[in-house]
Tab-separated table of N, CA and C in Angstrom:
chain	number	residue	atom	x	y	z
A	1	UNK	N	-33.212	73.595	-89.009
A	1	UNK	CA	-33.180	72.337	-89.713
A	1	UNK	C	-34.507	72.157	-90.429
A	2	UNK	N	-34.432	71.818	-91.674
A	2	UNK	CA	-35.631	71.643	-92.474
A	2	UNK	C	-35.826	70.166	-92.777
A	3	UNK	N	-36.995	69.663	-92.413
A	3	UNK	CA	-37.329	68.272	-92.678
A	3	UNK	C	-38.453	68.255	-93.697
A	4	UNK	N	-38.250	67.545	-94.769
A	4	UNK	CA	-39.248	67.470	-95.821
A	4	UNK	C	-40.138	66.266	-95.572
A	5	UNK	N	-41.227	66.489	-94.829
A	5	UNK	CA	-42.136	65.420	-94.475
A	5	UNK	C	-43.481	66.032	-94.139
A	6	UNK	N	-44.561	65.413	-94.566
A	6	UNK	CA	-45.884	65.956	-94.318
A	6	UNK	C	-46.429	65.572	-92.947
A	7	UNK	N	-45.843	64.625	-92.251
A	7	UNK	CA	-46.314	64.182	-90.955
A	7	UNK	C	-45.669	65.032	-89.869
A	8	UNK	N	-46.456	65.913	-89.248
A	8	UNK	CA	-45.889	66.853	-88.275
A	8	UNK	C	-45.395	66.168	-87.006
A	9	UNK	N	-46.043	65.081	-86.587
A	9	UNK	CA	-45.592	64.359	-85.396
A	9	UNK	C	-44.218	63.761	-85.653
A	10	UNK	N	-44.049	63.154	-86.802
A	10	UNK	CA	-42.764	62.563	-87.152
A	10	UNK	C	-41.700	63.640	-87.315
A	11	UNK	N	-42.059	64.743	-87.927
A	11	UNK	CA	-41.109	65.846	-88.099
A	11	UNK	C	-40.623	66.356	-86.753
A	12	UNK	N	-41.544	66.531	-85.817
A	12	UNK	CA	-41.180	66.995	-84.475
A	12	UNK	C	-40.270	65.987	-83.794
A	13	UNK	N	-40.609	64.700	-83.925
A	13	UNK	CA	-39.794	63.649	-83.317
A	13	UNK	C	-38.378	63.654	-83.873
A	14	UNK	N	-38.260	63.765	-85.193
A	14	UNK	CA	-36.940	63.780	-85.823
A	14	UNK	C	-36.149	64.999	-85.353
A	15	UNK	N	-36.787	66.150	-85.293
A	15	UNK	CA	-36.086	67.362	-84.873
A	15	UNK	C	-35.583	67.259	-83.437
A	16	UNK	N	-36.392	66.683	-82.550
A	16	UNK	CA	-35.978	66.550	-81.159
A	16	UNK	C	-34.942	65.444	-80.970
A	17	UNK	N	-35.124	64.332	-81.680
A	17	UNK	CA	-34.242	63.179	-81.489
A	17	UNK	C	-32.916	63.320	-82.219
A	18	UNK	N	-32.927	64.042	-83.322
A	18	UNK	CA	-31.733	64.124	-84.153
A	18	UNK	C	-31.418	65.562	-84.535
A	19	UNK	N	-31.009	66.357	-83.579
A	19	UNK	CA	-30.693	67.734	-83.935
A	19	UNK	C	-29.456	67.784	-84.824
A	20	UNK	N	-29.607	68.321	-86.015
A	20	UNK	CA	-28.511	68.409	-86.968
A	20	UNK	C	-28.449	69.843	-87.456
A	21	UNK	N	-27.350	70.483	-87.191
A	21	UNK	CA	-27.217	71.878	-87.570
A	21	UNK	C	-26.883	72.000	-89.050
A	22	UNK	N	-27.744	72.706	-89.763
A	22	UNK	CA	-27.470	73.036	-91.149
A	22	UNK	C	-27.690	71.927	-92.159
A	23	UNK	N	-28.310	70.821	-91.779
A	23	UNK	CA	-28.527	69.739	-92.722
A	23	UNK	C	-30.021	69.533	-92.947
A	24	UNK	N	-30.363	69.098	-94.120
A	24	UNK	CA	-31.727	68.779	-94.472
A	24	UNK	C	-31.869	67.272	-94.551
A	25	UNK	N	-32.933	66.755	-93.966
A	25	UNK	CA	-33.223	65.334	-94.061
A	25	UNK	C	-34.303	65.132	-95.118
A	26	UNK	N	-34.092	64.152	-95.974
A	26	UNK	CA	-35.087	63.790	-96.979
A	26	UNK	C	-35.337	62.300	-96.864
A	27	UNK	N	-36.589	61.914	-97.028
A	27	UNK	CA	-36.913	60.494	-96.974
A	27	UNK	C	-36.639	59.869	-98.329
A	28	UNK	N	-35.846	58.789	-98.345
A	28	UNK	CA	-35.530	58.063	-99.568
A	28	UNK	C	-36.368	56.789	-99.575
A	29	UNK	N	-37.319	56.711	-100.481
A	29	UNK	CA	-38.222	55.569	-100.557
A	29	UNK	C	-37.451	54.285	-100.888
A	30	UNK	N	-36.411	54.378	-101.702
A	30	UNK	CA	-35.643	53.193	-102.101
A	30	UNK	C	-34.919	52.542	-100.931
A	31	UNK	N	-34.365	53.347	-100.026
A	31	UNK	CA	-33.643	52.805	-98.877
A	31	UNK	C	-34.516	52.744	-97.627
A	32	UNK	N	-35.717	53.324	-97.704
A	32	UNK	CA	-36.669	53.351	-96.591
A	32	UNK	C	-36.068	54.007	-95.344
A	33	UNK	N	-35.339	55.109	-95.565
A	33	UNK	CA	-34.785	55.840	-94.435
A	33	UNK	C	-34.581	57.306	-94.814
A	34	UNK	N	-34.488	58.129	-93.780
A	34	UNK	CA	-34.151	59.525	-93.987
A	34	UNK	C	-32.664	59.604	-94.282
A	35	UNK	N	-32.289	60.531	-95.155
A	35	UNK	CA	-30.877	60.690	-95.489
A	35	UNK	C	-30.500	62.159	-95.386
A	36	UNK	N	-29.301	62.406	-94.884
A	36	UNK	CA	-28.781	63.766	-94.818
A	36	UNK	C	-28.234	64.156	-96.180
A	37	UNK	N	-27.918	65.419	-96.303
A	37	UNK	CA	-27.281	65.887	-97.529
A	37	UNK	C	-25.954	65.154	-97.688
A	38	UNK	N	-25.565	64.932	-98.907
A	38	UNK	CA	-24.324	64.212	-99.196
A	38	UNK	C	-23.177	65.199	-99.392
A	39	UNK	N	-21.993	64.730	-99.077
A	39	UNK	CA	-20.803	65.495	-99.441
A	39	UNK	C	-19.857	64.552	-100.164
A	40	UNK	N	-19.057	65.099	-101.032
A	40	UNK	CA	-18.169	64.300	-101.866
A	40	UNK	C	-16.728	64.525	-101.414
A	41	UNK	N	-16.020	63.422	-101.186
A	41	UNK	CA	-14.624	63.492	-100.761
A	41	UNK	C	-13.726	63.760	-101.958
A	42	UNK	N	-12.461	64.029	-101.677
A	42	UNK	CA	-11.480	64.245	-102.742
A	42	UNK	C	-11.322	63.001	-103.612
A	43	UNK	N	-11.593	61.835	-103.032
A	43	UNK	CA	-11.490	60.578	-103.782
A	43	UNK	C	-12.719	60.315	-104.648
A	44	UNK	N	-13.726	61.165	-104.504
A	44	UNK	CA	-14.927	61.012	-105.316
A	44	UNK	C	-16.027	60.178	-104.683
A	45	UNK	N	-15.848	59.779	-103.418
A	45	UNK	CA	-16.894	59.037	-102.716
A	45	UNK	C	-17.907	60.012	-102.139
A	46	UNK	N	-19.165	59.626	-102.146
A	46	UNK	CA	-20.252	60.443	-101.635
A	46	UNK	C	-20.667	59.884	-100.274
A	47	UNK	N	-20.656	60.714	-99.228
A	47	UNK	CA	-20.958	60.270	-97.866
A	47	UNK	C	-22.250	60.895	-97.372
A	48	UNK	N	-22.988	60.134	-96.559
A	48	UNK	CA	-24.226	60.629	-95.964
A	48	UNK	C	-24.567	59.789	-94.736
A	49	UNK	N	-25.523	60.272	-93.950
A	49	UNK	CA	-26.039	59.507	-92.822
A	49	UNK	C	-27.477	59.118	-93.133
A	50	UNK	N	-27.800	57.848	-92.940
A	50	UNK	CA	-29.167	57.353	-93.090
A	50	UNK	C	-29.757	57.145	-91.708
A	51	UNK	N	-31.028	57.488	-91.560
A	51	UNK	CA	-31.655	57.452	-90.241
A	51	UNK	C	-33.006	56.751	-90.334
A	52	UNK	N	-33.206	55.788	-89.452
A	52	UNK	CA	-34.492	55.110	-89.298
A	52	UNK	C	-34.911	55.289	-87.852
A	53	UNK	N	-36.189	55.483	-87.612
A	53	UNK	CA	-36.618	55.689	-86.244
A	53	UNK	C	-38.015	55.162	-85.987
A	54	UNK	N	-38.260	54.933	-84.718
A	54	UNK	CA	-39.579	54.549	-84.233
A	54	UNK	C	-39.827	55.374	-82.980
A	55	UNK	N	-40.870	55.045	-82.254
A	55	UNK	CA	-41.149	55.789	-81.031
A	55	UNK	C	-40.208	55.399	-79.887
A	56	UNK	N	-39.376	54.366	-80.071
A	56	UNK	CA	-38.459	53.916	-79.014
A	56	UNK	C	-36.982	54.050	-79.351
A	57	UNK	N	-36.622	53.887	-80.611
A	57	UNK	CA	-35.207	53.885	-80.980
A	57	UNK	C	-34.952	54.688	-82.242
A	58	UNK	N	-33.678	55.055	-82.408
A	58	UNK	CA	-33.191	55.698	-83.623
A	58	UNK	C	-31.983	54.894	-84.094
A	59	UNK	N	-31.975	54.557	-85.380
A	59	UNK	CA	-30.849	53.853	-85.987
A	59	UNK	C	-30.173	54.815	-86.944
A	60	UNK	N	-28.870	54.987	-86.794
A	60	UNK	CA	-28.110	55.900	-87.645
A	60	UNK	C	-27.043	55.094	-88.383
A	61	UNK	N	-27.028	55.236	-89.706
A	61	UNK	CA	-26.083	54.522	-90.551
A	61	UNK	C	-25.202	55.545	-91.262
A	62	UNK	N	-23.905	55.493	-91.026
A	62	UNK	CA	-22.963	56.373	-91.722
A	62	UNK	C	-22.497	55.617	-92.959
A	63	UNK	N	-22.930	56.082	-94.124
A	63	UNK	CA	-22.726	55.355	-95.379
A	63	UNK	C	-21.900	56.164	-96.368
A	64	UNK	N	-21.413	55.476	-97.350
A	64	UNK	CA	-20.719	56.112	-98.455
A	64	UNK	C	-21.003	55.376	-99.739
A	65	UNK	N	-21.074	56.125	-100.807
A	65	UNK	CA	-21.224	55.529	-102.132
A	65	UNK	C	-19.910	55.705	-102.863
A	66	UNK	N	-19.246	54.592	-103.107
A	66	UNK	CA	-17.991	54.613	-103.848
A	66	UNK	C	-18.247	54.407	-105.328
A	67	UNK	N	-17.207	54.243	-106.072
A	67	UNK	CA	-17.371	54.077	-107.512
A	67	UNK	C	-17.988	52.724	-107.858
A	68	UNK	N	-17.863	51.752	-106.933
A	68	UNK	CA	-18.347	50.409	-107.238
A	68	UNK	C	-19.539	49.978	-106.379
A	69	UNK	N	-19.559	50.348	-105.106
A	69	UNK	CA	-20.618	49.882	-104.219
A	69	UNK	C	-20.853	50.866	-103.074
A	70	UNK	N	-21.959	50.668	-102.378
A	70	UNK	CA	-22.245	51.416	-101.145
A	70	UNK	C	-21.566	50.681	-100.002
A	71	UNK	N	-20.996	51.443	-99.086
A	71	UNK	CA	-20.345	50.833	-97.939
A	71	UNK	C	-20.864	51.472	-96.656
A	72	UNK	N	-20.669	50.752	-95.563
A	72	UNK	CA	-21.105	51.218	-94.238
A	72	UNK	C	-19.862	51.462	-93.399
A	73	UNK	N	-19.781	52.654	-92.808
A	73	UNK	CA	-18.648	53.000	-91.951
A	73	UNK	C	-18.971	52.840	-90.477
A	74	UNK	N	-20.232	53.084	-90.116
A	74	UNK	CA	-20.590	53.087	-88.699
A	74	UNK	C	-22.097	52.907	-88.552
A	75	UNK	N	-22.502	52.220	-87.502
A	75	UNK	CA	-23.908	52.128	-87.110
A	75	UNK	C	-24.002	52.570	-85.664
A	76	UNK	N	-24.952	53.446	-85.396
A	76	UNK	CA	-25.220	53.892	-84.021
A	76	UNK	C	-26.691	53.637	-83.700
A	77	UNK	N	-26.940	53.195	-82.473
A	77	UNK	CA	-28.304	52.959	-82.002
A	77	UNK	C	-28.537	53.863	-80.803
A	78	UNK	N	-29.641	54.602	-80.849
A	78	UNK	CA	-30.007	55.511	-79.772
A	78	UNK	C	-31.371	55.133	-79.214
A	79	UNK	N	-31.577	55.449	-77.947
A	79	UNK	CA	-32.909	55.396	-77.355
A	79	UNK	C	-33.231	56.825	-76.906
A	80	UNK	N	-34.436	57.028	-76.424
A	80	UNK	CA	-34.838	58.355	-75.963
A	80	UNK	C	-34.744	58.429	-74.449
A	81	UNK	N	-34.196	59.506	-73.962
A	81	UNK	CA	-34.090	59.762	-72.535
A	81	UNK	C	-34.792	61.099	-72.303
A	82	UNK	N	-36.106	61.056	-72.167
A	82	UNK	CA	-36.875	62.298	-72.126
A	82	UNK	C	-36.917	62.877	-73.529
A	83	UNK	N	-36.385	64.080	-73.698
A	83	UNK	CA	-36.341	64.696	-75.031
A	83	UNK	C	-34.967	64.556	-75.668
A	84	UNK	N	-34.040	63.924	-74.978
A	84	UNK	CA	-32.671	63.737	-75.473
A	84	UNK	C	-32.507	62.337	-76.036
A	85	UNK	N	-31.602	62.207	-76.990
A	85	UNK	CA	-31.261	60.875	-77.465
A	85	UNK	C	-30.054	60.382	-76.674
A	86	UNK	N	-30.013	59.079	-76.433
A	86	UNK	CA	-28.936	58.474	-75.650
A	86	UNK	C	-28.358	57.322	-76.453
A	87	UNK	N	-27.059	57.361	-76.682
A	87	UNK	CA	-26.369	56.307	-77.425
A	87	UNK	C	-26.352	55.027	-76.599
A	88	UNK	N	-26.849	53.927	-77.194
A	88	UNK	CA	-26.833	52.643	-76.484
A	88	UNK	C	-25.972	51.606	-77.199
A	89	UNK	N	-25.529	51.918	-78.407
A	89	UNK	CA	-24.666	50.985	-79.126
A	89	UNK	C	-24.043	51.641	-80.342
A	90	UNK	N	-22.797	51.274	-80.623
A	90	UNK	CA	-22.100	51.829	-81.779
A	90	UNK	C	-21.068	50.820	-82.263
A	91	UNK	N	-21.007	50.662	-83.582
A	91	UNK	CA	-20.000	49.799	-84.194
A	91	UNK	C	-19.445	50.495	-85.426
A	92	UNK	N	-18.142	50.365	-85.618
A	92	UNK	CA	-17.479	50.947	-86.782
A	92	UNK	C	-16.969	49.822	-87.676
A	93	UNK	N	-16.882	50.119	-88.974
A	93	UNK	CA	-16.496	49.118	-89.957
A	93	UNK	C	-15.488	49.716	-90.923
A	94	UNK	N	-14.673	48.852	-91.490
A	94	UNK	CA	-13.709	49.279	-92.501
A	94	UNK	C	-13.871	48.388	-93.717
A	95	UNK	N	-14.079	49.004	-94.858
A	95	UNK	CA	-14.196	48.284	-96.124
A	95	UNK	C	-15.318	47.242	-96.073
A	96	UNK	N	-16.475	47.654	-95.572
A	96	UNK	CA	-17.613	46.752	-95.412
A	96	UNK	C	-18.740	47.200	-96.349
A	97	UNK	N	-19.134	46.318	-97.261
A	97	UNK	CA	-20.227	46.631	-98.182
A	97	UNK	C	-21.535	46.749	-97.408
A	98	UNK	N	-22.346	47.722	-97.795
A	98	UNK	CA	-23.648	47.931	-97.166
A	98	UNK	C	-24.597	46.811	-97.555
A	99	UNK	N	-25.273	46.268	-96.580
A	99	UNK	CA	-26.320	45.279	-96.791
A	99	UNK	C	-27.389	45.553	-95.753
A	100	UNK	N	-28.628	45.698	-96.190
A	100	UNK	CA	-29.714	45.958	-95.247
A	100	UNK	C	-29.829	44.824	-94.237
A	101	UNK	N	-29.646	43.601	-94.691
A	101	UNK	CA	-29.728	42.436	-93.797
A	101	UNK	C	-28.616	42.475	-92.740
A	102	UNK	N	-27.388	42.793	-93.168
A	102	UNK	CA	-26.263	42.894	-92.240
A	102	UNK	C	-26.519	43.993	-91.211
A	103	UNK	N	-26.937	45.164	-91.679
A	103	UNK	CA	-27.183	46.300	-90.779
A	103	UNK	C	-28.289	45.982	-89.777
A	104	UNK	N	-29.327	45.313	-90.238
A	104	UNK	CA	-30.425	44.916	-89.352
A	104	UNK	C	-29.917	43.964	-88.274
A	105	UNK	N	-29.140	42.975	-88.666
A	105	UNK	CA	-28.601	42.005	-87.710
A	105	UNK	C	-27.691	42.681	-86.687
A	106	UNK	N	-26.881	43.626	-87.136
A	106	UNK	CA	-25.996	44.350	-86.223
A	106	UNK	C	-26.808	45.167	-85.215
A	107	UNK	N	-27.872	45.817	-85.682
A	107	UNK	CA	-28.721	46.610	-84.787
A	107	UNK	C	-29.423	45.727	-83.762
A	108	UNK	N	-29.935	44.586	-84.210
A	108	UNK	CA	-30.583	43.640	-83.293
A	108	UNK	C	-29.593	43.197	-82.225
A	109	UNK	N	-28.372	42.901	-82.631
A	109	UNK	CA	-27.358	42.450	-81.673
A	109	UNK	C	-27.007	43.552	-80.667
A	110	UNK	N	-26.854	44.787	-81.138
A	110	UNK	CA	-26.521	45.887	-80.218
A	110	UNK	C	-27.646	46.152	-79.229
A	111	UNK	N	-28.894	46.129	-79.706
A	111	UNK	CA	-30.037	46.354	-78.810
A	111	UNK	C	-30.159	45.212	-77.814
A	112	UNK	N	-29.945	43.981	-78.279
A	112	UNK	CA	-30.002	42.821	-77.383
A	112	UNK	C	-28.956	42.927	-76.281
A	113	UNK	N	-27.744	43.304	-76.647
A	113	UNK	CA	-26.680	43.472	-75.651
A	113	UNK	C	-27.067	44.535	-74.626
A	114	UNK	N	-27.638	45.625	-75.093
A	114	UNK	CA	-28.065	46.691	-74.181
A	114	UNK	C	-29.160	46.193	-73.233
A	115	UNK	N	-30.173	45.525	-73.774
A	115	UNK	CA	-31.276	45.046	-72.939
A	115	UNK	C	-30.807	43.993	-71.938
A	116	UNK	N	-29.880	43.129	-72.355
A	116	UNK	CA	-29.335	42.130	-71.424
A	116	UNK	C	-28.597	42.810	-70.273
A	117	UNK	N	-27.822	43.838	-70.594
A	117	UNK	CA	-27.094	44.549	-69.534
A	117	UNK	C	-28.059	45.270	-68.600
A	118	UNK	N	-29.149	45.816	-69.152
A	118	UNK	CA	-30.142	46.486	-68.309
A	118	UNK	C	-30.868	45.484	-67.414
A	119	UNK	N	-31.150	44.301	-67.940
A	119	UNK	CA	-31.797	43.255	-67.136
A	119	UNK	C	-30.903	42.844	-65.970
A	120	UNK	N	-29.593	42.731	-66.231
A	120	UNK	CA	-28.653	42.382	-65.162
A	120	UNK	C	-28.611	43.472	-64.095
A	121	UNK	N	-28.607	44.734	-64.530
A	121	UNK	CA	-28.587	45.839	-63.566
A	121	UNK	C	-29.831	45.854	-62.695
A	122	UNK	N	-30.962	45.471	-63.265
A	122	UNK	CA	-32.226	45.477	-62.531
A	122	UNK	C	-32.437	44.185	-61.743
A	123	UNK	N	-31.550	43.218	-61.936
A	123	UNK	CA	-31.662	41.950	-61.220
A	123	UNK	C	-32.716	41.028	-61.791
A	124	UNK	N	-33.172	41.310	-62.994
A	124	UNK	CA	-34.200	40.478	-63.620
A	124	UNK	C	-33.591	39.383	-64.461
A	125	UNK	N	-34.382	38.360	-64.687
A	125	UNK	CA	-33.949	37.255	-65.529
A	125	UNK	C	-34.900	37.199	-66.726
A	126	UNK	N	-34.342	37.398	-67.900
A	126	UNK	CA	-35.125	37.327	-69.137
A	126	UNK	C	-34.390	36.388	-70.083
A	127	UNK	N	-35.140	35.519	-70.716
A	127	UNK	CA	-34.571	34.560	-71.652
A	127	UNK	C	-33.913	35.299	-72.812
A	128	UNK	N	-32.695	34.894	-73.181
A	128	UNK	CA	-31.957	35.537	-74.268
A	128	UNK	C	-32.739	35.547	-75.577
A	129	UNK	N	-33.430	34.452	-75.880
A	129	UNK	CA	-34.173	34.386	-77.139
A	129	UNK	C	-35.326	35.388	-77.156
A	130	UNK	N	-35.936	35.645	-76.004
A	130	UNK	CA	-36.998	36.648	-75.918
A	130	UNK	C	-36.437	38.041	-76.148
A	131	UNK	N	-35.250	38.307	-75.616
A	131	UNK	CA	-34.613	39.608	-75.816
A	131	UNK	C	-34.267	39.816	-77.278
A	132	UNK	N	-33.728	38.797	-77.917
A	132	UNK	CA	-33.374	38.900	-79.333
A	132	UNK	C	-34.632	39.113	-80.175
A	133	UNK	N	-35.681	38.375	-79.878
A	133	UNK	CA	-36.929	38.512	-80.630
A	133	UNK	C	-37.516	39.915	-80.453
A	134	UNK	N	-37.505	40.438	-79.239
A	134	UNK	CA	-38.018	41.783	-78.992
A	134	UNK	C	-37.146	42.824	-79.690
A	135	UNK	N	-35.834	42.628	-79.660
A	135	UNK	CA	-34.912	43.545	-80.333
A	135	UNK	C	-35.182	43.581	-81.831
A	136	UNK	N	-35.446	42.430	-82.416
A	136	UNK	CA	-35.766	42.358	-83.840
A	136	UNK	C	-37.059	43.114	-84.144
A	137	UNK	N	-38.032	43.012	-83.249
A	137	UNK	CA	-39.283	43.752	-83.426
A	137	UNK	C	-39.042	45.261	-83.353
A	138	UNK	N	-38.150	45.686	-82.449
A	138	UNK	CA	-37.826	47.111	-82.355
A	138	UNK	C	-37.196	47.621	-83.650
A	139	UNK	N	-36.284	46.838	-84.208
A	139	UNK	CA	-35.637	47.234	-85.462
A	139	UNK	C	-36.651	47.250	-86.595
A	140	UNK	N	-37.505	46.249	-86.648
A	140	UNK	CA	-38.535	46.192	-87.680
A	140	UNK	C	-39.477	47.392	-87.586
A	141	UNK	N	-39.750	47.854	-86.380
A	141	UNK	CA	-40.652	48.994	-86.186
A	141	UNK	C	-40.101	50.276	-86.807
A	142	UNK	N	-38.793	50.347	-87.021
A	142	UNK	CA	-38.228	51.557	-87.649
A	142	UNK	C	-38.576	51.623	-89.122
A	143	UNK	N	-39.079	50.531	-89.688
A	143	UNK	CA	-39.500	50.532	-91.098
A	143	UNK	C	-40.951	50.962	-91.263
A	144	UNK	N	-41.664	51.149	-90.157
A	144	UNK	CA	-43.065	51.533	-90.207
A	144	UNK	C	-43.185	53.042	-90.115
A	145	UNK	N	-44.214	53.579	-90.772
A	145	UNK	CA	-44.471	55.019	-90.654
A	145	UNK	C	-45.176	55.277	-89.340
A	146	UNK	N	-44.736	56.338	-88.653
A	146	UNK	CA	-45.380	56.687	-87.390
A	146	UNK	C	-46.689	57.404	-87.686
A	147	UNK	N	-47.693	57.080	-86.893
A	147	UNK	CA	-49.005	57.694	-87.076
A	147	UNK	C	-49.105	58.982	-86.284
A	148	UNK	N	-49.861	59.945	-86.812
A	148	UNK	CA	-50.042	61.214	-86.092
A	148	UNK	C	-51.177	61.123	-85.115
C-alpha cells in the first residue's frame, strides 16, 4: 500500500490502522481527508472511501459522486485495539446527500453511544452532555494534522 504523505508517523499509523490491499490513499485538501482510488459504476457514479483519523479514532466515509451531487452511503467509526482497528459504530444511508456537518453529527452520536455503553459496563456515571462534548472533540481532532 502506498501512502502519499511526507509525515512518516502518520503514514505508519494509516498503514497499521487501515490496511487496504492494492489501494493508494491521497490526501484531499478540499475535503480535508484521505481518499482511496475511485471506481466508476456502470451508471457513471464515482465511488471512494474518505478517511479521517487521529491518535484515538478513525472515521471512514463511503461516498459517491453522482451526476448531480456527492452522496454518503455509509459511515464507520473505529478505535484502536493495540495495533488493530476495532469497529465501534456504523450507519448506512440511502439517497443521502453528503454534508460535512451531517457526517460530523453522526460520528459524534456514534462515539457518544459507544462511550455511554462503556461507562455502563464499567459501572461509572458520566453526564451525557460531557460525553457528547468529548465525542465532538474527538471528531474535531481528526481534522488536525498529527505531529511527528
